[in-house]
Amino acid sequence: MRRMGAYFAEMFPLPKHLAVAALIYGSVSSFARVIHDAPSTMPSWHAVVGVWSYFAITLILRLMDELKDEDIDAALFPDRTLSSGRVYKSDIQLSLSVVIAVYLAVNLTAGAAFWVGLAILGYAFLMFRWFFARELLQGNLLITLATHNPIVPMIILYGFVLFASEHSIALETLRWELIVPFAVMLWSPFLAWELARKIRPEEEEDAYETYSKIFGRPGAVLAVVIVQGVGLAAVVWLWRSLSLSAAYLAIPVAGSAVFLFAGVRFVLWPAPRTAKLRPFAEVFIVCMLATQILEFGWV
């Protein structure tokens, strides 16, 4: 427990990830409730299931990454908790087993959402096994991104199935014409974050593959901006389709502008200090999620 406590503090801050899980579930459930004109059931057991499931699957993916990247981390990141021996491999394995068991047990009460939760866990296992093509994926960051990142929309769609289960709504009657662009909109900031966290200045590049290596410094920043732009296009579409408030449009645009400022600064003045783009990508995530709560959560 002591070793895992140190691990969480360094590699997976629990309060931060629990807050993000609550924001994601709140965003999905609030939007689903409004577009289906369903009564509010907050707080509810389904809310507990939803927040826990979003938190647990994120933790499962993190712990699986520790195990599957053990050799890479030992070579390139010797100071990390597992590589340095401050946490044992058996600690990670035991924690992973416990989280998976509780995740499945809680989802047994979630109706049809259990099967979606099980499918997400199965996809996570394929990621853990490198889709049984380890050499191909390890040698190509773009293929790894294309095969691993689709778990994000799966996780988002889980929330809608959980909503349908809670309100006894048939899945085929859900408003998928609105749900699909909403899922794309929420997927965008997390995909942008994944790109932004692997951008480095030239002097910090090493054997670890990054998007700045693949696309170059301006190209990597542009890739993040384009992905955020796809999310903003979905925001505009929903804003117009549902006649939403001006804030619904303004807040995500402001969050994207924050990253754009940081990205341009890095392109023009590349340095280890200006290369830290991950926090600015996280601002866009928070803006996108908070917008859904503000727009739909109080209706």
Short mmCIF file of C-alpha atoms in Angstrom, two decimals:
data_model
loop_
_atom_site.label_atom_id
_atom_site.label_comp_id
_atom_site.label_asym_id
_atom_site.label_seq_id
_atom_site.Cartn_x
_atom_site.Cartn_y
_atom_site.Cartn_z
CA MET A 1 0.00 0.00 0.00
CA ARG A 2 2.84 2.36 0.83
CA ARG A 3 4.60 1.67 -2.46
CA MET A 4 1.39 2.02 -4.49
CA GLY A 5 0.60 5.23 -2.65
CA ALA A 6 3.89 6.65 -3.90
CA TYR A 7 3.12 5.30 -7.37
CA PHE A 8 -0.28 7.01 -7.52
CA ALA A 9 1.15 10.28 -6.26
CA GLU A 10 3.73 10.33 -9.05
CA MET A 11 2.14 8.53 -11.99
CA PHE A 12 -1.63 8.65 -11.47
CA PRO A 13 -2.87 11.34 -9.02
CA LEU A 14 -6.14 9.86 -7.77
CA PRO A 15 -8.07 13.11 -7.04
CA LYS A 16 -7.28 14.51 -10.48
CA HIS A 17 -8.38 11.39 -12.35
CA LEU A 18 -11.46 10.94 -10.19
CA ALA A 19 -12.46 14.53 -10.98
CA VAL A 20 -11.99 13.94 -14.72
CA ALA A 21 -14.08 10.75 -14.49
CA ALA A 22 -16.86 12.70 -12.74
CA LEU A 23 -16.68 15.42 -15.40
CA ILE A 24 -16.91 12.90 -18.24
CA TYR A 25 -19.84 11.07 -16.71
CA GLY A 26 -21.56 14.33 -15.83
CA SER A 27 -21.08 15.59 -19.39
CA VAL A 28 -22.45 12.44 -21.01
CA SER A 29 -25.36 11.89 -18.63
CA SER A 30 -26.43 15.55 -18.64
CA PHE A 31 -26.38 15.72 -22.43
CA ALA A 32 -28.23 12.41 -22.75
CA ARG A 33 -30.88 13.50 -20.26
CA VAL A 34 -31.56 16.79 -22.04
CA ILE A 35 -31.76 15.46 -25.61
CA HIS A 36 -34.06 12.63 -24.49
CA ASP A 37 -36.13 14.85 -22.18
CA ALA A 38 -35.52 12.44 -19.31
CA PRO A 39 -35.99 13.32 -15.63
CA SER A 40 -32.95 13.94 -13.47
CA THR A 41 -31.96 10.99 -11.28
CA MET A 42 -28.89 12.55 -9.67
CA PRO A 43 -27.58 11.35 -7.36
CA SER A 44 -28.14 7.69 -8.20
CA TRP A 45 -26.47 4.32 -8.14
CA HIS A 46 -25.98 4.56 -11.91
CA ALA A 47 -24.00 7.76 -11.35
CA VAL A 48 -21.73 5.87 -8.96
CA VAL A 49 -21.33 3.09 -11.54
CA GLY A 50 -20.59 5.61 -14.29
CA VAL A 51 -18.00 7.63 -12.40
CA TRP A 52 -16.33 4.51 -11.01
CA SER A 53 -16.23 2.85 -14.43
CA TYR A 54 -14.66 5.88 -16.12
CA PHE A 55 -12.12 6.15 -13.32
CA ALA A 56 -11.42 2.40 -13.18
CA ILE A 57 -10.88 1.89 -16.91
CA THR A 58 -8.45 4.82 -16.96
CA LEU A 59 -6.55 3.25 -14.06
CA ILE A 60 -6.62 -0.17 -15.72
CA LEU A 61 -5.10 1.29 -18.88
CA ARG A 62 -2.42 3.07 -16.84
CA LEU A 63 -1.45 -0.08 -14.92
CA MET A 64 -1.45 -2.17 -18.11
CA ASP A 65 0.85 0.39 -19.72
CA GLU A 66 3.27 0.02 -16.83
CA LEU A 67 3.53 -3.71 -17.47
CA LYS A 68 3.58 -3.70 -21.26
CA ASP A 69 6.14 -0.86 -21.44
CA GLU A 70 8.36 -2.24 -18.69
CA ASP A 71 11.34 -2.87 -20.97
CA ILE A 72 11.04 0.46 -22.78
CA ASP A 73 10.73 2.39 -19.52
CA ALA A 74 13.72 0.59 -18.02
CA ALA A 75 15.86 1.72 -20.96
CA LEU A 76 14.53 5.25 -21.50
CA PHE A 77 12.93 6.27 -18.19
CA PRO A 78 15.01 4.65 -15.42
CA ASP A 79 13.79 7.12 -12.80
CA ARG A 80 10.13 6.07 -13.02
CA THR A 81 8.64 4.23 -10.07
CA LEU A 82 8.65 0.74 -11.58
CA SER A 83 11.99 1.09 -13.40
CA SER A 84 13.71 2.40 -10.27
CA GLY A 85 12.31 -0.34 -8.05
CA ARG A 86 10.29 2.00 -5.85
CA VAL A 87 7.23 -0.05 -6.79
CA TYR A 88 7.35 -3.76 -7.61
CA LYS A 89 5.93 -5.47 -10.67
CA SER A 90 3.87 -7.64 -8.32
CA ASP A 91 2.37 -4.46 -6.81
CA ILE A 92 1.18 -3.37 -10.25
CA GLN A 93 -0.16 -6.85 -11.08
CA LEU A 94 -2.07 -7.16 -7.81
CA SER A 95 -3.52 -3.66 -8.10
CA LEU A 96 -4.58 -4.33 -11.69
CA SER A 97 -6.33 -7.56 -10.69
CA VAL A 98 -8.22 -5.86 -7.87
CA VAL A 99 -9.36 -2.91 -10.01
CA ILE A 100 -10.55 -5.23 -12.81
CA ALA A 101 -12.46 -7.40 -10.34
CA VAL A 102 -14.23 -4.42 -8.75
CA TYR A 103 -14.87 -2.85 -12.17
CA LEU A 104 -16.64 -6.00 -13.38
CA ALA A 105 -18.51 -6.52 -10.11
CA VAL A 106 -19.91 -2.99 -10.11
CA ASN A 107 -20.91 -3.24 -13.76
CA LEU A 108 -22.91 -6.39 -13.10
CA THR A 109 -25.57 -3.98 -11.77
CA ALA A 110 -25.48 -1.81 -14.92
CA GLY A 111 -27.79 -3.81 -17.19
CA ALA A 112 -26.80 -3.72 -20.87
CA ALA A 113 -23.92 -1.39 -20.03
CA PHE A 114 -22.16 -4.41 -18.49
CA TRP A 115 -21.57 -5.84 -21.95
CA VAL A 116 -20.17 -2.56 -23.23
CA GLY A 117 -17.95 -2.37 -20.15
CA LEU A 118 -16.80 -5.93 -20.85
CA ALA A 119 -16.07 -5.03 -24.49
CA ILE A 120 -13.99 -2.05 -23.35
CA LEU A 121 -12.04 -4.34 -21.02
CA GLY A 122 -11.52 -6.79 -23.88
CA TYR A 123 -10.22 -4.00 -26.11
CA ALA A 124 -7.91 -2.90 -23.29
CA PHE A 125 -6.57 -6.46 -23.14
CA LEU A 126 -5.86 -6.36 -26.90
CA MET A 127 -3.98 -3.10 -26.33
CA PHE A 128 -2.06 -4.76 -23.50
CA ARG A 129 -1.09 -7.58 -25.87
CA TRP A 130 -0.17 -5.08 -28.63
CA PHE A 131 -2.99 -6.58 -30.71
CA PHE A 132 -0.68 -9.59 -31.04
CA ALA A 133 1.54 -7.56 -33.36
CA ARG A 134 4.08 -6.16 -30.91
CA GLU A 135 6.93 -5.63 -33.36
CA LEU A 136 4.72 -3.79 -35.85
CA LEU A 137 3.12 -1.49 -33.28
CA GLN A 138 6.22 -0.82 -31.20
CA GLY A 139 8.02 0.32 -34.30
CA ASN A 140 5.32 2.71 -35.51
CA LEU A 141 3.81 5.36 -33.25
CA LEU A 142 1.08 6.26 -35.76
CA ILE A 143 -0.17 2.68 -36.05
CA THR A 144 -0.13 2.43 -32.26
CA LEU A 145 -2.21 5.60 -32.04
CA ALA A 146 -4.66 4.34 -34.67
CA THR A 147 -5.18 1.04 -32.86
CA HIS A 148 -5.14 2.25 -29.25
CA ASN A 149 -6.97 5.58 -29.26
CA PRO A 150 -10.39 4.25 -30.46
CA ILE A 151 -10.95 3.04 -26.91
CA VAL A 152 -11.77 6.67 -26.02
CA PRO A 153 -15.04 6.89 -28.03
CA MET A 154 -15.92 3.41 -26.77
CA ILE A 155 -15.62 4.73 -23.22
CA ILE A 156 -17.73 7.78 -24.08
CA LEU A 157 -20.46 5.66 -25.70
CA TYR A 158 -20.52 3.43 -22.60
CA GLY A 159 -22.07 6.35 -20.73
CA PHE A 160 -24.98 6.55 -23.17
CA VAL A 161 -25.68 2.83 -22.84
CA LEU A 162 -25.60 3.23 -19.06
CA PHE A 163 -28.08 6.13 -19.40
CA ALA A 164 -30.38 3.98 -21.54
CA SER A 165 -30.19 1.19 -18.96
CA GLU A 166 -31.00 3.57 -16.11
CA HIS A 167 -34.05 5.00 -17.89
CA SER A 168 -35.18 1.74 -19.55
CA ILE A 169 -34.73 3.19 -23.05
CA ALA A 170 -34.12 0.87 -26.01
CA LEU A 171 -30.71 1.51 -27.53
CA GLU A 172 -32.11 1.83 -31.05
CA THR A 173 -34.36 4.71 -29.93
CA LEU A 174 -31.49 6.83 -28.62
CA ARG A 175 -30.84 9.99 -30.63
CA TRP A 176 -27.72 8.74 -32.34
CA GLU A 177 -27.72 11.62 -34.82
CA LEU A 178 -26.80 13.84 -31.86
CA ILE A 179 -24.85 11.31 -29.81
CA VAL A 180 -22.30 10.54 -32.56
CA PRO A 181 -21.15 14.18 -33.07
CA PHE A 182 -21.16 14.60 -29.28
CA ALA A 183 -18.86 11.57 -28.93
CA VAL A 184 -16.56 12.97 -31.64
CA MET A 185 -16.54 16.31 -29.82
CA LEU A 186 -15.45 14.71 -26.52
CA TRP A 187 -12.98 12.41 -28.25
CA SER A 188 -11.18 15.35 -29.85
CA PRO A 189 -9.58 16.89 -26.71
CA PHE A 190 -8.32 13.51 -25.49
CA LEU A 191 -6.79 12.67 -28.87
CA ALA A 192 -5.24 16.15 -28.98
CA TRP A 193 -3.82 15.56 -25.49
CA GLU A 194 -2.31 12.26 -26.60
CA LEU A 195 -0.53 14.07 -29.45
CA ALA A 196 0.54 17.05 -27.34
CA ARG A 197 2.17 14.98 -24.61
CA LYS A 198 4.64 13.48 -27.10
CA ILE A 199 6.07 16.68 -28.54
CA ARG A 200 9.61 17.65 -27.60
CA PRO A 201 12.23 20.22 -28.58
CA GLU A 202 15.07 18.92 -30.71
CA GLU A 203 17.61 18.87 -27.87
CA GLU A 204 15.40 16.54 -25.80
CA GLU A 205 14.73 13.99 -28.54
CA ASP A 206 16.18 10.53 -27.91
CA ALA A 207 15.33 6.92 -28.85
CA TYR A 208 11.75 7.46 -27.67
CA GLU A 209 9.49 8.06 -30.68
CA THR A 210 7.55 11.34 -30.59
CA TYR A 211 5.20 13.17 -32.93
CA SER A 212 7.70 16.00 -33.22
CA LYS A 213 10.13 13.44 -34.65
CA ILE A 214 7.56 12.22 -37.15
CA PHE A 215 5.96 15.49 -38.25
CA GLY A 216 8.58 18.01 -37.21
CA ARG A 217 7.95 20.70 -34.63
CA PRO A 218 5.42 22.80 -36.63
CA GLY A 219 3.71 19.71 -38.05
CA ALA A 220 3.18 18.13 -34.64
CA VAL A 221 1.66 21.32 -33.24
CA LEU A 222 -0.52 21.65 -36.35
CA ALA A 223 -1.76 18.07 -35.87
CA VAL A 224 -2.97 18.96 -32.37
CA VAL A 225 -4.67 22.12 -33.65
CA ILE A 226 -6.42 20.18 -36.44
CA VAL A 227 -7.71 17.55 -34.00
CA GLN A 228 -8.98 20.28 -31.69
CA GLY A 229 -10.55 21.92 -34.74
CA VAL A 230 -12.55 18.77 -35.45
CA GLY A 231 -13.90 18.96 -31.91
CA LEU A 232 -14.76 22.63 -32.35
CA ALA A 233 -16.59 21.83 -35.61
CA ALA A 234 -18.74 19.36 -33.66
CA VAL A 235 -19.31 22.05 -31.01
CA VAL A 236 -20.55 24.45 -33.69
CA TRP A 237 -22.82 21.79 -35.20
CA LEU A 238 -24.42 20.97 -31.84
CA TRP A 239 -24.62 24.66 -30.94
CA ARG A 240 -26.59 25.41 -34.08
CA SER A 241 -28.68 22.22 -34.05
CA LEU A 242 -29.81 22.63 -30.43
CA SER A 243 -29.83 26.46 -30.29
CA LEU A 244 -27.45 26.50 -27.36
CA SER A 245 -26.02 29.47 -25.49
CA ALA A 246 -23.11 31.61 -26.64
CA ALA A 247 -21.01 30.23 -23.77
CA TYR A 248 -21.29 26.75 -25.25
CA LEU A 249 -19.30 28.00 -28.21
CA ALA A 250 -17.08 30.52 -26.46
CA ILE A 251 -15.58 28.33 -23.72
CA PRO A 252 -14.16 25.56 -25.99
CA VAL A 253 -12.88 28.19 -28.44
CA ALA A 254 -11.10 29.92 -25.57
CA GLY A 255 -9.58 26.61 -24.44
CA SER A 256 -8.33 25.90 -27.95
CA ALA A 257 -6.91 29.43 -28.21
CA VAL A 258 -4.87 28.79 -25.05
CA PHE A 259 -3.23 25.78 -26.68
CA LEU A 260 -2.77 27.65 -29.97
CA PHE A 261 -0.87 30.37 -28.12
CA ALA A 262 1.39 27.81 -26.43
CA GLY A 263 1.90 25.90 -29.67
CA VAL A 264 2.87 28.95 -31.70
CA ARG A 265 5.22 30.05 -28.91
CA PHE A 266 6.93 26.64 -29.02
CA VAL A 267 7.24 26.72 -32.82
CA LEU A 268 8.76 30.19 -32.80
CA TRP A 269 10.92 29.79 -29.68
CA PRO A 270 11.62 26.09 -29.21
CA ALA A 271 13.05 25.26 -25.80
CA PRO A 272 12.44 22.74 -23.02
CA ARG A 273 10.33 25.33 -21.18
CA THR A 274 8.05 26.20 -24.13
CA ALA A 275 7.81 22.53 -25.20
CA LYS A 276 5.62 21.56 -22.26
CA LEU A 277 2.35 21.57 -24.21
CA ARG A 278 0.55 18.88 -22.24
CA PRO A 279 -0.91 21.26 -19.58
CA PHE A 280 -2.33 23.49 -22.32
CA ALA A 281 -3.97 20.49 -23.98
CA GLU A 282 -5.46 19.64 -20.58
CA VAL A 283 -6.99 23.13 -20.42
CA PHE A 284 -8.90 22.30 -23.60
CA ILE A 285 -10.14 19.03 -22.04
CA VAL A 286 -11.42 20.84 -18.95
CA CYS A 287 -13.06 23.57 -21.04
CA MET A 288 -14.83 21.03 -23.22
CA LEU A 289 -16.11 18.98 -20.29
CA ALA A 290 -17.04 21.96 -18.12
CA THR A 291 -19.03 23.42 -21.01
CA GLN A 292 -21.28 20.35 -21.10
CA ILE A 293 -21.91 20.56 -17.36
CA LEU A 294 -22.69 24.27 -17.51
CA GLU A 295 -24.98 23.96 -20.54
CA PHE A 296 -26.84 20.76 -19.75
CA GLY A 297 -26.19 19.99 -16.10
CA TRP A 298 -28.40 22.75 -14.73
CA VAL A 299 -31.30 22.24 -17.13
#
